GROMACS .gro file of C-alpha atoms in nm:
model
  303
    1UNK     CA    1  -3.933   2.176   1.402
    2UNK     CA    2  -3.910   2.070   1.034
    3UNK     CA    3  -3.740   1.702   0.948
    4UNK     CA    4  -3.596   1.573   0.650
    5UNK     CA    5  -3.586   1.270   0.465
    6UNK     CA    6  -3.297   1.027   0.581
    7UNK     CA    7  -3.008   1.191   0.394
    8UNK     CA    8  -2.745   0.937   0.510
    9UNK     CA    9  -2.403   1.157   0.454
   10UNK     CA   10  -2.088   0.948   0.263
   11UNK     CA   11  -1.805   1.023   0.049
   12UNK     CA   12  -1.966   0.881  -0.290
   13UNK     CA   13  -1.975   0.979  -0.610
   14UNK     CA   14  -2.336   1.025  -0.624
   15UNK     CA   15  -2.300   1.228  -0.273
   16UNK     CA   16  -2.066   1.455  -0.409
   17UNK     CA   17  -2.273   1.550  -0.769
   18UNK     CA   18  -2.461   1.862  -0.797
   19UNK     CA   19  -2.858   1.793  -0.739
   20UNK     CA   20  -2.899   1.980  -1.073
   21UNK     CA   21  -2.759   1.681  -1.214
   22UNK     CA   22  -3.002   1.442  -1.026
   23UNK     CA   23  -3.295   1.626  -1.068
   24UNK     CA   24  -3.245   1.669  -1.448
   25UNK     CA   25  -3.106   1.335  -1.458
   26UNK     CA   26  -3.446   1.155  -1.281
   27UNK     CA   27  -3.659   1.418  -1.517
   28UNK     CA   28  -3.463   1.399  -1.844
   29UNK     CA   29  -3.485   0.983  -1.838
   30UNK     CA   30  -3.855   0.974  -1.693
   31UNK     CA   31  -3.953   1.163  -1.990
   32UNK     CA   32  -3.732   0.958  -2.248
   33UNK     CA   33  -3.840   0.628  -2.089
   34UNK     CA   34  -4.215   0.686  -2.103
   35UNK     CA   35  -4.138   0.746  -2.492
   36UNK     CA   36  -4.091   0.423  -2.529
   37UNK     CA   37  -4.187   0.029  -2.481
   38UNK     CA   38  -3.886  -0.129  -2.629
   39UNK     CA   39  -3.753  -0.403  -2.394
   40UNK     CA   40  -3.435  -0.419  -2.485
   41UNK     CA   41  -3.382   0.023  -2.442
   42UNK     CA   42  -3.577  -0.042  -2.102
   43UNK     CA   43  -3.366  -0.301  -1.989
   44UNK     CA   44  -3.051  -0.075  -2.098
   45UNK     CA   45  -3.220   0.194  -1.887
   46UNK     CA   46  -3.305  -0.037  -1.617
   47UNK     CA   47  -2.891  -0.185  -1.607
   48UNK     CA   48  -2.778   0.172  -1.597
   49UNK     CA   49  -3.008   0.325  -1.339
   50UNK     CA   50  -2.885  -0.005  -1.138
   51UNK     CA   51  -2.511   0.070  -1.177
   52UNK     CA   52  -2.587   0.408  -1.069
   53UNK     CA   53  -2.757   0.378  -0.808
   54UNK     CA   54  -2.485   0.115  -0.615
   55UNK     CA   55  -2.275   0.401  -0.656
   56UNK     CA   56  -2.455   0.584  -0.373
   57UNK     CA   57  -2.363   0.260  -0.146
   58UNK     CA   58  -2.709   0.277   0.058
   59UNK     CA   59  -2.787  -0.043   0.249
   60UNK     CA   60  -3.080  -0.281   0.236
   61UNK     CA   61  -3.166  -0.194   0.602
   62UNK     CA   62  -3.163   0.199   0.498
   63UNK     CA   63  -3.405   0.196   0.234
   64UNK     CA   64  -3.637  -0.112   0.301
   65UNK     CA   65  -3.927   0.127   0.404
   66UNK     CA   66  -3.948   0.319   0.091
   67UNK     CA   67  -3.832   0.006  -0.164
   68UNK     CA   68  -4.099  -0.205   0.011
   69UNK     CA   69  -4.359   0.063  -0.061
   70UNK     CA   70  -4.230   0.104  -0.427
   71UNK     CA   71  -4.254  -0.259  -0.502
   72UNK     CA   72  -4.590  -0.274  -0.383
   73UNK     CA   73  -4.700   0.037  -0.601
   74UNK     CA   74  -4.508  -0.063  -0.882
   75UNK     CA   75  -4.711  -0.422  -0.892
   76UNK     CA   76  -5.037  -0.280  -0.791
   77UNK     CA   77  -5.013   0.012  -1.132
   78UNK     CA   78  -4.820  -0.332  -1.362
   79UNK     CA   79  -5.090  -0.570  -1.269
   80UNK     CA   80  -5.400  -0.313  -1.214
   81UNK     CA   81  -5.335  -0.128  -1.556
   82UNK     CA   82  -5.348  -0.453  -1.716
   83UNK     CA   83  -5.614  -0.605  -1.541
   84UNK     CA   84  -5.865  -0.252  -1.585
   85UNK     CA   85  -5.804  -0.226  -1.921
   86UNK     CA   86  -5.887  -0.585  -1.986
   87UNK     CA   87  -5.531  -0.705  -2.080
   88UNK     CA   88  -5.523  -0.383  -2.404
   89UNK     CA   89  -5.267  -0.191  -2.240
   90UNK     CA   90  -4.966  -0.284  -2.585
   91UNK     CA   91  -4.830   0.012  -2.654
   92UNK     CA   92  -4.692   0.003  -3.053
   93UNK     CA   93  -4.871  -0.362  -3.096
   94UNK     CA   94  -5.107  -0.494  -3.274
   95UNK     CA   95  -5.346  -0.637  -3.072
   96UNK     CA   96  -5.514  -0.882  -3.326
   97UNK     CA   97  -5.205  -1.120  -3.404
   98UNK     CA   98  -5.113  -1.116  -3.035
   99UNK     CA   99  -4.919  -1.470  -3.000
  100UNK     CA  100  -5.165  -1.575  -2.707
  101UNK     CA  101  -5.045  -1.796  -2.444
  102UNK     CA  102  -5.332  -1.866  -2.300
  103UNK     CA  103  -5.668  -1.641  -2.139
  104UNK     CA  104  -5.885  -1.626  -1.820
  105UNK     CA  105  -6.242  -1.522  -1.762
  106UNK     CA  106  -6.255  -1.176  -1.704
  107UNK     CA  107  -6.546  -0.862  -1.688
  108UNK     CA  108  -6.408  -0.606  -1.952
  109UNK     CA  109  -6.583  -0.301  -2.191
  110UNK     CA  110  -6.741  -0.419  -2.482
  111UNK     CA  111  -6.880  -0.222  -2.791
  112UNK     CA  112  -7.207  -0.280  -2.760
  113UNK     CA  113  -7.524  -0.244  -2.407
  114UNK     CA  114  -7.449  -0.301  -2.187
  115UNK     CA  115  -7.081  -0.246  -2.275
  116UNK     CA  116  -6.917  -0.447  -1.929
  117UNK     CA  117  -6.974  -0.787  -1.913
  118UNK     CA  118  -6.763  -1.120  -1.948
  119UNK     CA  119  -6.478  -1.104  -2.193
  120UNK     CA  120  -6.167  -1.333  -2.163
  121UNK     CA  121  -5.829  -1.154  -2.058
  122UNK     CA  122  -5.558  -1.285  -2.260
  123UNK     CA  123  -5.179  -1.318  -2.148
  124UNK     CA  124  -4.978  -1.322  -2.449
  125UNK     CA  125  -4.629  -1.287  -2.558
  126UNK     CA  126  -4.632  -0.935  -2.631
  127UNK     CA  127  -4.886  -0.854  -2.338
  128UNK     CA  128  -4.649  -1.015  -2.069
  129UNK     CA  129  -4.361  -0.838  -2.212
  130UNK     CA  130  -4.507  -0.530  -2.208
  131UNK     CA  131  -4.606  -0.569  -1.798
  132UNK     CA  132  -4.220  -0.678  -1.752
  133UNK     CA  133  -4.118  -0.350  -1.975
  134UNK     CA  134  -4.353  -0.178  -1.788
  135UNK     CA  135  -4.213  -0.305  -1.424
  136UNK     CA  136  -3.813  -0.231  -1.537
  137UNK     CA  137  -3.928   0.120  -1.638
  138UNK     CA  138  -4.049   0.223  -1.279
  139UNK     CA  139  -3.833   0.074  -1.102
  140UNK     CA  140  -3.531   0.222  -1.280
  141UNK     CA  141  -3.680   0.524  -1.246
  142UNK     CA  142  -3.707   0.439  -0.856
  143UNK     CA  143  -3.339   0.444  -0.879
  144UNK     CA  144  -3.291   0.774  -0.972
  145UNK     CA  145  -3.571   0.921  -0.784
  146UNK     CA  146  -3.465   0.654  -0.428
  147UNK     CA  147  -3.138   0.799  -0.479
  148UNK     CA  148  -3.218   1.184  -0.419
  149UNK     CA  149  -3.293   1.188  -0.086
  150UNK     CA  150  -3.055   0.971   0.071
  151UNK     CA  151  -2.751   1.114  -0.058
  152UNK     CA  152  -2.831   1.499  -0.117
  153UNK     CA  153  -2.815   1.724   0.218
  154UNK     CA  154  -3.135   1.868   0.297
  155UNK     CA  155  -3.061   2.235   0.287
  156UNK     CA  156  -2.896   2.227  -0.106
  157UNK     CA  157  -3.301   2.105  -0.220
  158UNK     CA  158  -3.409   2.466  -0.254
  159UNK     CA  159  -3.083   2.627  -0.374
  160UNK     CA  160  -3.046   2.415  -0.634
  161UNK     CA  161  -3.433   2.451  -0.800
  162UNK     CA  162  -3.326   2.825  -0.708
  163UNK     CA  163  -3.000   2.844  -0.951
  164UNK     CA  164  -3.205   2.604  -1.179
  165UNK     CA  165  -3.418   2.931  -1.270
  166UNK     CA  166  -3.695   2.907  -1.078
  167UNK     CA  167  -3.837   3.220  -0.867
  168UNK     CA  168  -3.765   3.197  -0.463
  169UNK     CA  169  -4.144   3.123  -0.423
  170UNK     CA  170  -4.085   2.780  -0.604
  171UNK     CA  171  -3.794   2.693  -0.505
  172UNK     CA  172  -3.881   2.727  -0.103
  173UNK     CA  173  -4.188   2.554  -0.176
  174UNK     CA  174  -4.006   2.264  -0.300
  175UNK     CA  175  -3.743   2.269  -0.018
  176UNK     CA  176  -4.081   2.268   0.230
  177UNK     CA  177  -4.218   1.984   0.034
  178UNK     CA  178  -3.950   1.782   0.076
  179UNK     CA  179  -3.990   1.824   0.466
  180UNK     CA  180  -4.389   1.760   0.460
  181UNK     CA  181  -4.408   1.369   0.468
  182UNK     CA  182  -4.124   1.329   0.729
  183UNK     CA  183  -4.269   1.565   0.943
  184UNK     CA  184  -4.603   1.464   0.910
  185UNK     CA  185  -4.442   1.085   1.026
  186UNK     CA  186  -4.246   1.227   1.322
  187UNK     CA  187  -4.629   1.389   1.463
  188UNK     CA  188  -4.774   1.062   1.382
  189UNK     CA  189  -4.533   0.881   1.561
  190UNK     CA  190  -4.528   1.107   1.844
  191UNK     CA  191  -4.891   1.128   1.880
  192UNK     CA  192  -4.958   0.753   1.859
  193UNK     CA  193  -4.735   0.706   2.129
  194UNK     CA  194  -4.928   0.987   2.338
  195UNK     CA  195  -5.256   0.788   2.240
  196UNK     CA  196  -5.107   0.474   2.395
  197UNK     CA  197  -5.001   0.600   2.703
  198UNK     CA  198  -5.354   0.732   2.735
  199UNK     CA  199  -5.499   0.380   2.663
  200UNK     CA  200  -5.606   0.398   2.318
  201UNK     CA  201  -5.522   0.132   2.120
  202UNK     CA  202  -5.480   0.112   1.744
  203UNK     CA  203  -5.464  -0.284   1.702
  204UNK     CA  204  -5.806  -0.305   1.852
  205UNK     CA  205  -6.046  -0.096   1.616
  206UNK     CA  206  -6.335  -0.275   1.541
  207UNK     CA  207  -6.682  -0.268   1.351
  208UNK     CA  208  -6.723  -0.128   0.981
  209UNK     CA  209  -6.467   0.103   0.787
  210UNK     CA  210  -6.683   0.451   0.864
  211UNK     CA  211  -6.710   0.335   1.262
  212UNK     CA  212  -6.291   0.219   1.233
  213UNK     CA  213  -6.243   0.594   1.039
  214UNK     CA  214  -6.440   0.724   1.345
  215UNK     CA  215  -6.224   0.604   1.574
  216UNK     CA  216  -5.916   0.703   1.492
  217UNK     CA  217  -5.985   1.049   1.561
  218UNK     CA  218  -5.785   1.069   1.856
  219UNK     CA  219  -5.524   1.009   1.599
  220UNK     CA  220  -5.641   1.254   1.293
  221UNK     CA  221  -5.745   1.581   1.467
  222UNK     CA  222  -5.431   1.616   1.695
  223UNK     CA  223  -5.197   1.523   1.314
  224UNK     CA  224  -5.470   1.751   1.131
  225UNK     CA  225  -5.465   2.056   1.398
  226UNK     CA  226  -5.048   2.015   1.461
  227UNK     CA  227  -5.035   2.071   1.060
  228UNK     CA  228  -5.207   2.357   1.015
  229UNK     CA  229  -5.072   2.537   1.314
  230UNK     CA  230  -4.753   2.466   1.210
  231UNK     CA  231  -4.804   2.624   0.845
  232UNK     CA  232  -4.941   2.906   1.019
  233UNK     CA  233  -4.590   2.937   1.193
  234UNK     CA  234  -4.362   2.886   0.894
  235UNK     CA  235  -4.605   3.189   0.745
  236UNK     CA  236  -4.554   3.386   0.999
  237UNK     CA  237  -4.198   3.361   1.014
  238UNK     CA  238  -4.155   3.446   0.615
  239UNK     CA  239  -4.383   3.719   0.635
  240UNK     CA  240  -4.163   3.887   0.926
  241UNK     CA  241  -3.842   3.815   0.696
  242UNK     CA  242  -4.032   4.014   0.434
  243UNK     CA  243  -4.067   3.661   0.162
  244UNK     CA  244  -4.179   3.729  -0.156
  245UNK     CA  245  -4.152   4.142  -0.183
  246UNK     CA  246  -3.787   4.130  -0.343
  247UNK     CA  247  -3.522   3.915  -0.495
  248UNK     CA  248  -3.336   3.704  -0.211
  249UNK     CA  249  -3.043   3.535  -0.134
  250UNK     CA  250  -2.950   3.216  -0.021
  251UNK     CA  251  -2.657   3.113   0.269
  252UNK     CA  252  -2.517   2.860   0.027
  253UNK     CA  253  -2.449   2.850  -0.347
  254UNK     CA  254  -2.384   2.547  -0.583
  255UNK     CA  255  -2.113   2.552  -0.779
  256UNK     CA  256  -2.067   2.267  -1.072
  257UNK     CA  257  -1.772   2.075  -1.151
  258UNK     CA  258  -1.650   1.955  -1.492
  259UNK     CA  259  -1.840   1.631  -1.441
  260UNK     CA  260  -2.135   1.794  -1.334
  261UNK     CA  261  -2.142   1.942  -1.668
  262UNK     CA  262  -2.040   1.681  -1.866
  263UNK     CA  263  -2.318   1.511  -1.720
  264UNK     CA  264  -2.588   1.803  -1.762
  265UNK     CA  265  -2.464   1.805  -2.112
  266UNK     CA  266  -2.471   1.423  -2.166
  267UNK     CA  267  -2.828   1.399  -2.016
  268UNK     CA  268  -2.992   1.690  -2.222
  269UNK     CA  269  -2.856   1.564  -2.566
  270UNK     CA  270  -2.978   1.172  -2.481
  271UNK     CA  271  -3.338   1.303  -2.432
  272UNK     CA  272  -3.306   1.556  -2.738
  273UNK     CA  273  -3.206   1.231  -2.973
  274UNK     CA  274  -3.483   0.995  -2.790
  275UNK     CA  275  -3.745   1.289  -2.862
  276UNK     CA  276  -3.650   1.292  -3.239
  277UNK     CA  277  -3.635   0.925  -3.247
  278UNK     CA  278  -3.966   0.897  -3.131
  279UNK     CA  279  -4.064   1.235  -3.364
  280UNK     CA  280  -3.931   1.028  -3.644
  281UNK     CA  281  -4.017   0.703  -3.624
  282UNK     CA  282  -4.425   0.807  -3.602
  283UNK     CA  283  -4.281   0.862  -4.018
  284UNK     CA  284  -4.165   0.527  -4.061
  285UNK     CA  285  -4.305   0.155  -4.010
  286UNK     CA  286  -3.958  -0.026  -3.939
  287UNK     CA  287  -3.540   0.046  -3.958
  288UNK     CA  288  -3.369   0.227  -3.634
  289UNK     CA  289  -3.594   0.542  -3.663
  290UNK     CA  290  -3.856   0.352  -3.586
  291UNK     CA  291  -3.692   0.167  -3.302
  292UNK     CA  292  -3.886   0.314  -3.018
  293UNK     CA  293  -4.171   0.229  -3.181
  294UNK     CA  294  -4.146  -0.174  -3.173
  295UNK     CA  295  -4.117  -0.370  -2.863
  296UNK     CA  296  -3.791  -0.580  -2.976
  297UNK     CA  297  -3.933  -0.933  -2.904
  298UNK     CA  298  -3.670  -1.148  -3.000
  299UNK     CA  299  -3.801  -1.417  -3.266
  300UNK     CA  300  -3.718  -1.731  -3.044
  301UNK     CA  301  -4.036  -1.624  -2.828
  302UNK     CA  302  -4.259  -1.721  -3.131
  303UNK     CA  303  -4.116  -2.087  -3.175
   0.00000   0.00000   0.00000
């Protein structure tokens, strides 16, 4: 049997919104925040992604698994872009009047053989900024994206890419998608707990990485083998319901309120005017067109 992410079902506002809106909500600002390294529209992004997502009223002890991994990947890409590109990761900035704080000895690319060798990595104003611009931009996208599955009911996923526009194909393949990683932890779970009953035990693996990778095949093939013959099932079954050889219908159909569209509306024109912005501003050195340009440090940083 298929499983679903948690969807935790409550009377909210974000519960009751169409997932059109969510899904062109998370795609629309994902695309209009990576337009731009401007702290101060970042942090606006970052306050209103905040706001919206306490709207969907999901506890702390609902979500820890998944914010506890996005912390950790959010530090790991901050701190890992920075350090692998030796510290010249300022978008919009010019990197040779950086107001340096101070630097650390660091291996980096140079222009010349052997081109990798020691080369200090400097923390400055505009570099640390940029990390913290960097960290408010994922996790307010987190918001958006965190939000989706907890408060939109499983079986409305593929209907709504469906009505979206895209062909049945797509839009199933999405809905199944959206059922791989939870069902791929529910055979995990249930086959580690097989293991132990057997005697195996997971805490105990020694010697090197290939010999620890070796060992957990009791583990793999029985996750690996499950998988497959379970695609081969959910195959099956479409090709005796005939998938794919005509247009379909689905049991349930989405129908949008007023706010929906408001908000459809309101989403699509804020991307179309941070697209020209950014269009723009490549025309211009400073003013408001070429806002998304600049990173906004405030001048007290520099005193």
């Amino acid at each position: 049997m298929l499983m679903t992410f948690p969807y935790i079902k409550r009377d909210t506002p974000i519960h009751r919104l169409d997932p059109r809106v969510k899904f062109l909500l998370l795609l629309a600002y994902g695309l209009a925040a990576a337009q731009t390294s401007n702290v101060w529209l970042i942090l606006l992004g970052f306050v209103g992604t905040g706001c919206y997502y306490s709207l969907t009223r999901l506890k702390w002890s609902e979500t820890k698994r998944a914010w506890l991994f996005i912390i950790f990947l959010n530090v790991i890409i901050v701190f890992g872009n920075y350090f692998l590109s030796g510290g010249a990761i300022v978008q919009g900035v010019d990197l040779s009047h950086q107001h340096q704080l101070f630097s650390l000895p660091f291996f980096g690319f140079l222009n010349h053989a052997p081109y990798v060798g020691p080369k200090p990595l400097v923390f400055s104003i505009e570099s640390i900024t940029y990390m913290l611009t960097m960290g408010l931009r994922n996790f307010s996208i987190a918001f958006l994206a965190v939000a989706i599955p907890y408060t939109t009911n499983p079986g409305q996923i593929g209907v709504a890419f469906k009505q979206m526009g895209l062909p049945d194909q797509f839009a199933y393949a999405i809905d199944l998608s959206f059922r791989f990683l939870p069902t791929l932890a529910r055979d995990f779970s249930v086959t580690l707990d097989a293991q132990r009953a057997r005697g195996f035990e997971l805490d105990k693996l020694r010697g090197g990485i290939f010999a620890r990778i070796a060992r957990l095949a009791p583990l793999v093939v029985p996750i690996v083998i499950g998988s497959v013959v379970g695609a081969e099932d959910i195959v099956n079954a479409m090709e005796l319901r005939c998938f794919g050889l005509g247009k379909r219908t689905w049991l349930a159909e989405l129908r949008a309120r007023p706010l929906d569209r408001l908000l459809i509306v309101l989403t699509i024109v804020l991307f179309v005017v941070v697209t020209a912005l950014n269009i723009l501003g490549n025309f211009y050195t400073s003013g408001p067109l070429h806002i998304l340009h600049e990173q906004g440090l405030p001048t007290f940083l520099f005193h």
